[in-house]
PDB file of C-alpha atoms in Angstrom:
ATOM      1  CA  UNK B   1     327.144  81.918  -4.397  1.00  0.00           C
ATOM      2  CA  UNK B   2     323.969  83.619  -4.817  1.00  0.00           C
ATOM      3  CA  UNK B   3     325.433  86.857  -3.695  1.00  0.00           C
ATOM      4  CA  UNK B   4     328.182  86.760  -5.831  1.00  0.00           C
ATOM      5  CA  UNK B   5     325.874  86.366  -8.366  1.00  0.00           C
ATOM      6  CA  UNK B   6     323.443  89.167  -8.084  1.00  0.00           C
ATOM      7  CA  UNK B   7     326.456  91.271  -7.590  1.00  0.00           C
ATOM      8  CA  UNK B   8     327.579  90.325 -11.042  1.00  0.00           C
ATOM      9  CA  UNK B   9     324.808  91.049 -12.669  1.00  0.00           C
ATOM     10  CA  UNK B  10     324.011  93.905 -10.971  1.00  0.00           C
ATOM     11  CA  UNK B  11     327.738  94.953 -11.834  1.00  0.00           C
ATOM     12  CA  UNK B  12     326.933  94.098 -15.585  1.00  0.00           C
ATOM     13  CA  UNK B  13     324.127  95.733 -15.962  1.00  0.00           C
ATOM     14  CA  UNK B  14     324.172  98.971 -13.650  1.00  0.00           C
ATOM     15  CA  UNK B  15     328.009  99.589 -13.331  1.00  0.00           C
ATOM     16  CA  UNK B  16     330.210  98.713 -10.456  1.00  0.00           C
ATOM     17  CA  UNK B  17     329.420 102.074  -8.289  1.00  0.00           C
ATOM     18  CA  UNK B  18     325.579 101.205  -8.598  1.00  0.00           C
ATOM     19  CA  UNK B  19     326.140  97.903  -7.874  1.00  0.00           C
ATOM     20  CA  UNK B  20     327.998  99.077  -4.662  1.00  0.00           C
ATOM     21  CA  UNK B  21     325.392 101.287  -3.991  1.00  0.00           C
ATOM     22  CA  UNK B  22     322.507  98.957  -4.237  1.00  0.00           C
ATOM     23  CA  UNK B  23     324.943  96.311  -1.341  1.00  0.00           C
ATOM     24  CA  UNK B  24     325.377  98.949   0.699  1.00  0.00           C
ATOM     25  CA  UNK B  25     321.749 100.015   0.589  1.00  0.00           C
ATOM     26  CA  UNK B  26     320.627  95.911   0.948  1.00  0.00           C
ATOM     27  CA  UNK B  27     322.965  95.874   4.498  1.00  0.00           C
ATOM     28  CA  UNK B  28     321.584  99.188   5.913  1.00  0.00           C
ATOM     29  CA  UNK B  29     317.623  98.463   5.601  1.00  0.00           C
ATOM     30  CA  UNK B  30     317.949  95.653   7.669  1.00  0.00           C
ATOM     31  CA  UNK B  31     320.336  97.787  10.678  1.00  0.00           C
ATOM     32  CA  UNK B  32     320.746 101.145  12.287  1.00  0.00           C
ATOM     33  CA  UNK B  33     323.067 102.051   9.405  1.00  0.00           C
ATOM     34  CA  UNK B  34     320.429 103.388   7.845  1.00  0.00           C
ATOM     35  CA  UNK B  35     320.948 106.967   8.750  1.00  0.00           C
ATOM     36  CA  UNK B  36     324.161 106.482   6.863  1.00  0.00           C
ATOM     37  CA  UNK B  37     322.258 106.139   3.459  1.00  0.00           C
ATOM     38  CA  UNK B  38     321.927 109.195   1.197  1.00  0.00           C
ATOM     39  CA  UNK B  39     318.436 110.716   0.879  1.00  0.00           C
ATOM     40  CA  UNK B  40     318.152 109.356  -2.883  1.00  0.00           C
ATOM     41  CA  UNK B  41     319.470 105.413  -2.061  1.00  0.00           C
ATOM     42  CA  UNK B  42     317.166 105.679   1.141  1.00  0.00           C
ATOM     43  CA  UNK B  43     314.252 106.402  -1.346  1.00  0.00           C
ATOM     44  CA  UNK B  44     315.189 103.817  -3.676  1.00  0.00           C
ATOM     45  CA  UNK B  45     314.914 101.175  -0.878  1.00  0.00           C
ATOM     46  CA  UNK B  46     312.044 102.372   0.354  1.00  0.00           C
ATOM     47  CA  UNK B  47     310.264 102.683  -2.978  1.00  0.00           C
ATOM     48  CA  UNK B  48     308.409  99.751  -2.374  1.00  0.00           C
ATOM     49  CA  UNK B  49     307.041 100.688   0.892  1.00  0.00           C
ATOM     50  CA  UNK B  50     303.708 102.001   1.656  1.00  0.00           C
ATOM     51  CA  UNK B  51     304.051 105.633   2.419  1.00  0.00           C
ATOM     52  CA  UNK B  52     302.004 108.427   4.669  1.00  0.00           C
ATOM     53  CA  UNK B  53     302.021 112.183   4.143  1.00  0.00           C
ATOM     54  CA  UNK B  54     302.152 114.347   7.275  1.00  0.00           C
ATOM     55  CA  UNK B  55     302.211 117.501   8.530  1.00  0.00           C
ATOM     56  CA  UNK B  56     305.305 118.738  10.150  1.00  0.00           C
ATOM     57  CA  UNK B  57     303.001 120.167  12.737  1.00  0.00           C
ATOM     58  CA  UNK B  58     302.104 116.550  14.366  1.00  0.00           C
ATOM     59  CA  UNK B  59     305.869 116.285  15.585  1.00  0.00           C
ATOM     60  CA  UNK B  60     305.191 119.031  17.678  1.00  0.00           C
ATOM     61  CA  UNK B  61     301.773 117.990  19.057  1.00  0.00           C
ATOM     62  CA  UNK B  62     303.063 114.964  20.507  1.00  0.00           C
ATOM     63  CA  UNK B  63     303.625 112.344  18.215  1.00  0.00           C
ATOM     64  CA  UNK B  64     304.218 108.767  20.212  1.00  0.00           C
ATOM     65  CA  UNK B  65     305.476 105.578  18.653  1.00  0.00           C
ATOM     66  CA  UNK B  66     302.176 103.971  19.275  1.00  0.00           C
ATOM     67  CA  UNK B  67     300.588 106.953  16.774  1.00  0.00           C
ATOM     68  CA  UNK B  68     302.764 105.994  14.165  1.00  0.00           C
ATOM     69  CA  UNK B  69     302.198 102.617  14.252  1.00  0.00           C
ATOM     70  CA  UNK B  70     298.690 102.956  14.138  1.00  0.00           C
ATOM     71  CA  UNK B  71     298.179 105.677  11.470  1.00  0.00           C
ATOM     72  CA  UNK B  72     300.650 104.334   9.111  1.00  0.00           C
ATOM     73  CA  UNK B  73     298.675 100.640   9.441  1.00  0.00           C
ATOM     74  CA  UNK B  74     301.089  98.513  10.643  1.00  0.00           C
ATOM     75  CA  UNK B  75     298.996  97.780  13.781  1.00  0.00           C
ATOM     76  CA  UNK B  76     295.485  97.925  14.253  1.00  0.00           C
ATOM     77  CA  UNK B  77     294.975  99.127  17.434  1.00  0.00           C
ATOM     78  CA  UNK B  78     296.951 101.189  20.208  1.00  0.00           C
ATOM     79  CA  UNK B  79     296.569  97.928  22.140  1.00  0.00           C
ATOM     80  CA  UNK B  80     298.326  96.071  19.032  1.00  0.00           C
ATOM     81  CA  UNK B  81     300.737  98.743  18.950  1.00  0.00           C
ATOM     82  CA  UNK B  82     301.583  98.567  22.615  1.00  0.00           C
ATOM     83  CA  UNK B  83     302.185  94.623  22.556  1.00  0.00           C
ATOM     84  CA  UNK B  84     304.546  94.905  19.190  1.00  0.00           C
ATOM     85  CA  UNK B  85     306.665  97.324  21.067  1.00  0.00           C
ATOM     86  CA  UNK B  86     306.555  95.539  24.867  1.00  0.00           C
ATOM     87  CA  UNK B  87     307.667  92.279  22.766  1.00  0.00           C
ATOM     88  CA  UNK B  88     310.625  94.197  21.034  1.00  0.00           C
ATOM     89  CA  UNK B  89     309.173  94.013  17.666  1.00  0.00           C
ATOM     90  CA  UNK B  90     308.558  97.995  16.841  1.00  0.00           C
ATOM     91  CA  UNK B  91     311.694  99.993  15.097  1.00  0.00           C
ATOM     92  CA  UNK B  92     312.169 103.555  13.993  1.00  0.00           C
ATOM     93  CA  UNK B  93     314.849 104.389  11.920  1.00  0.00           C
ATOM     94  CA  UNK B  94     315.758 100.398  12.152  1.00  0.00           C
ATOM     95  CA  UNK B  95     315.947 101.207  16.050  1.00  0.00           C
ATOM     96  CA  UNK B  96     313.988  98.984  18.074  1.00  0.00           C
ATOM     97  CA  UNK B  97     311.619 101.370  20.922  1.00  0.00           C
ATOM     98  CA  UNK B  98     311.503  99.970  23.917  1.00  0.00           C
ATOM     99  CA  UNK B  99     308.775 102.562  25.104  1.00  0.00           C
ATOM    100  CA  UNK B 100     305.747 102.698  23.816  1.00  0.00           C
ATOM    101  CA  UNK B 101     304.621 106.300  24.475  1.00  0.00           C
ATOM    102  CA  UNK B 102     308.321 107.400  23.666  1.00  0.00           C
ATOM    103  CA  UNK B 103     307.710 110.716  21.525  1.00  0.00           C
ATOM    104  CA  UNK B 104     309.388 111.342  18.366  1.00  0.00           C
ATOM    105  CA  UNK B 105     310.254 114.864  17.364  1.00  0.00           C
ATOM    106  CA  UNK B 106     312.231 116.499  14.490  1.00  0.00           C
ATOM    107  CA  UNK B 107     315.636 115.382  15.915  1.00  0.00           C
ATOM    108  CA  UNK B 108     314.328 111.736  14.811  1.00  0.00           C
ATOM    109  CA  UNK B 109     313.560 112.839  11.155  1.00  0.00           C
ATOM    110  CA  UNK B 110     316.106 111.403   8.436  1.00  0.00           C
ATOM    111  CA  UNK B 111     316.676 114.328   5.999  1.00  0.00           C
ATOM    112  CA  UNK B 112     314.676 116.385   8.256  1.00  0.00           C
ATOM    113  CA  UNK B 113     311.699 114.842   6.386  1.00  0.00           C
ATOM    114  CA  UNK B 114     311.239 110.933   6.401  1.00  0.00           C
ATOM    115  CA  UNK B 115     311.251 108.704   9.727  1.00  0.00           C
ATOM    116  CA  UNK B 116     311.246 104.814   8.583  1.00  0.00           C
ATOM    117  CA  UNK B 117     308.672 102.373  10.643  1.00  0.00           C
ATOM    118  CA  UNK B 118     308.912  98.850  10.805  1.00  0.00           C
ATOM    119  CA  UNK B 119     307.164  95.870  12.930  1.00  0.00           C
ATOM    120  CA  UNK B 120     308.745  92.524  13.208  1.00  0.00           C
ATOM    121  CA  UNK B 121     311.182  91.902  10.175  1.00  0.00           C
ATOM    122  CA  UNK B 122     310.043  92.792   6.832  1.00  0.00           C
ATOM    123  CA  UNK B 123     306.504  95.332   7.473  1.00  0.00           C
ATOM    124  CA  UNK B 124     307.885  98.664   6.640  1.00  0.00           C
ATOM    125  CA  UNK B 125     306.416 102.009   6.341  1.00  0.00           C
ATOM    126  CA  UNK B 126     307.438 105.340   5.429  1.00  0.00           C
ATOM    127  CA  UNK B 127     306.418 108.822   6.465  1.00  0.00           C
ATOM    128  CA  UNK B 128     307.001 112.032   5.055  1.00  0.00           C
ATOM    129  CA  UNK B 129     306.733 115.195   6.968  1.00  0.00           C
ATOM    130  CA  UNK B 130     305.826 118.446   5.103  1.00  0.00           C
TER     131      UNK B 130
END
């Protein structure tokens, strides 16, 4: 009922193809469908998550999942990072990492710019690389 709802009024207010949009956009944040978003919805989802500016240049030094956790704040510590990602609760790109020194390069990029980091269910963080 609530759904049905909020997709009324979404409906009434925004139109029925922004009202699809803004389903379709609620159902990929939370799976790997994600990288199926365009570049402007995956903004608008993301617009209330904390962002980090990065150089480009880090990909190729060697960038490990346990970096990103830690620079964009999500953990504390590399030993913080480590135990989110041993107990499955580390995703990039809504993709959970099983390894914590797994690098990311460019090929991870959505948009060739953005990569989407998230511990447990609802911490989210988003990087841009320039």
């Amino acid at each position: 009922a609530q759904r049905a709802l909020a997709r009324a009024v979404c409906t009434l207010v925004h139109g029925a193809e922004e009202s699809e949009r803004a389903e379709a956009a609620a159902a990929a944040i939370y799976s790997e469908e994600i990288t199926a978003l365009d570049e402007r919805t995956l903004l608008e989802v993301c617009a209330e998550a904390p962002t980090t500016d990065l150089g480009r240049s880090r990909l190729d030094d060697g960038l490990t999942v346990v970096d990103v956790l830690v620079e964009s704040g999500l953990a504390g510590s590399r030993s913080q990072a480590r135990k989110a990602v041993e107990q499955g609760g580390a995703y990039v790109n809504n993709r959970r990492v099983d390894d914590a020194e797994a690098g990311l390069g460019r090929a991870d990029l959505l948009f060739d710019r953005y990569l989407l980091v998230r511990r447990g269910k609802r911490d989210y963080h988003l990087l841009r690389f320039d």
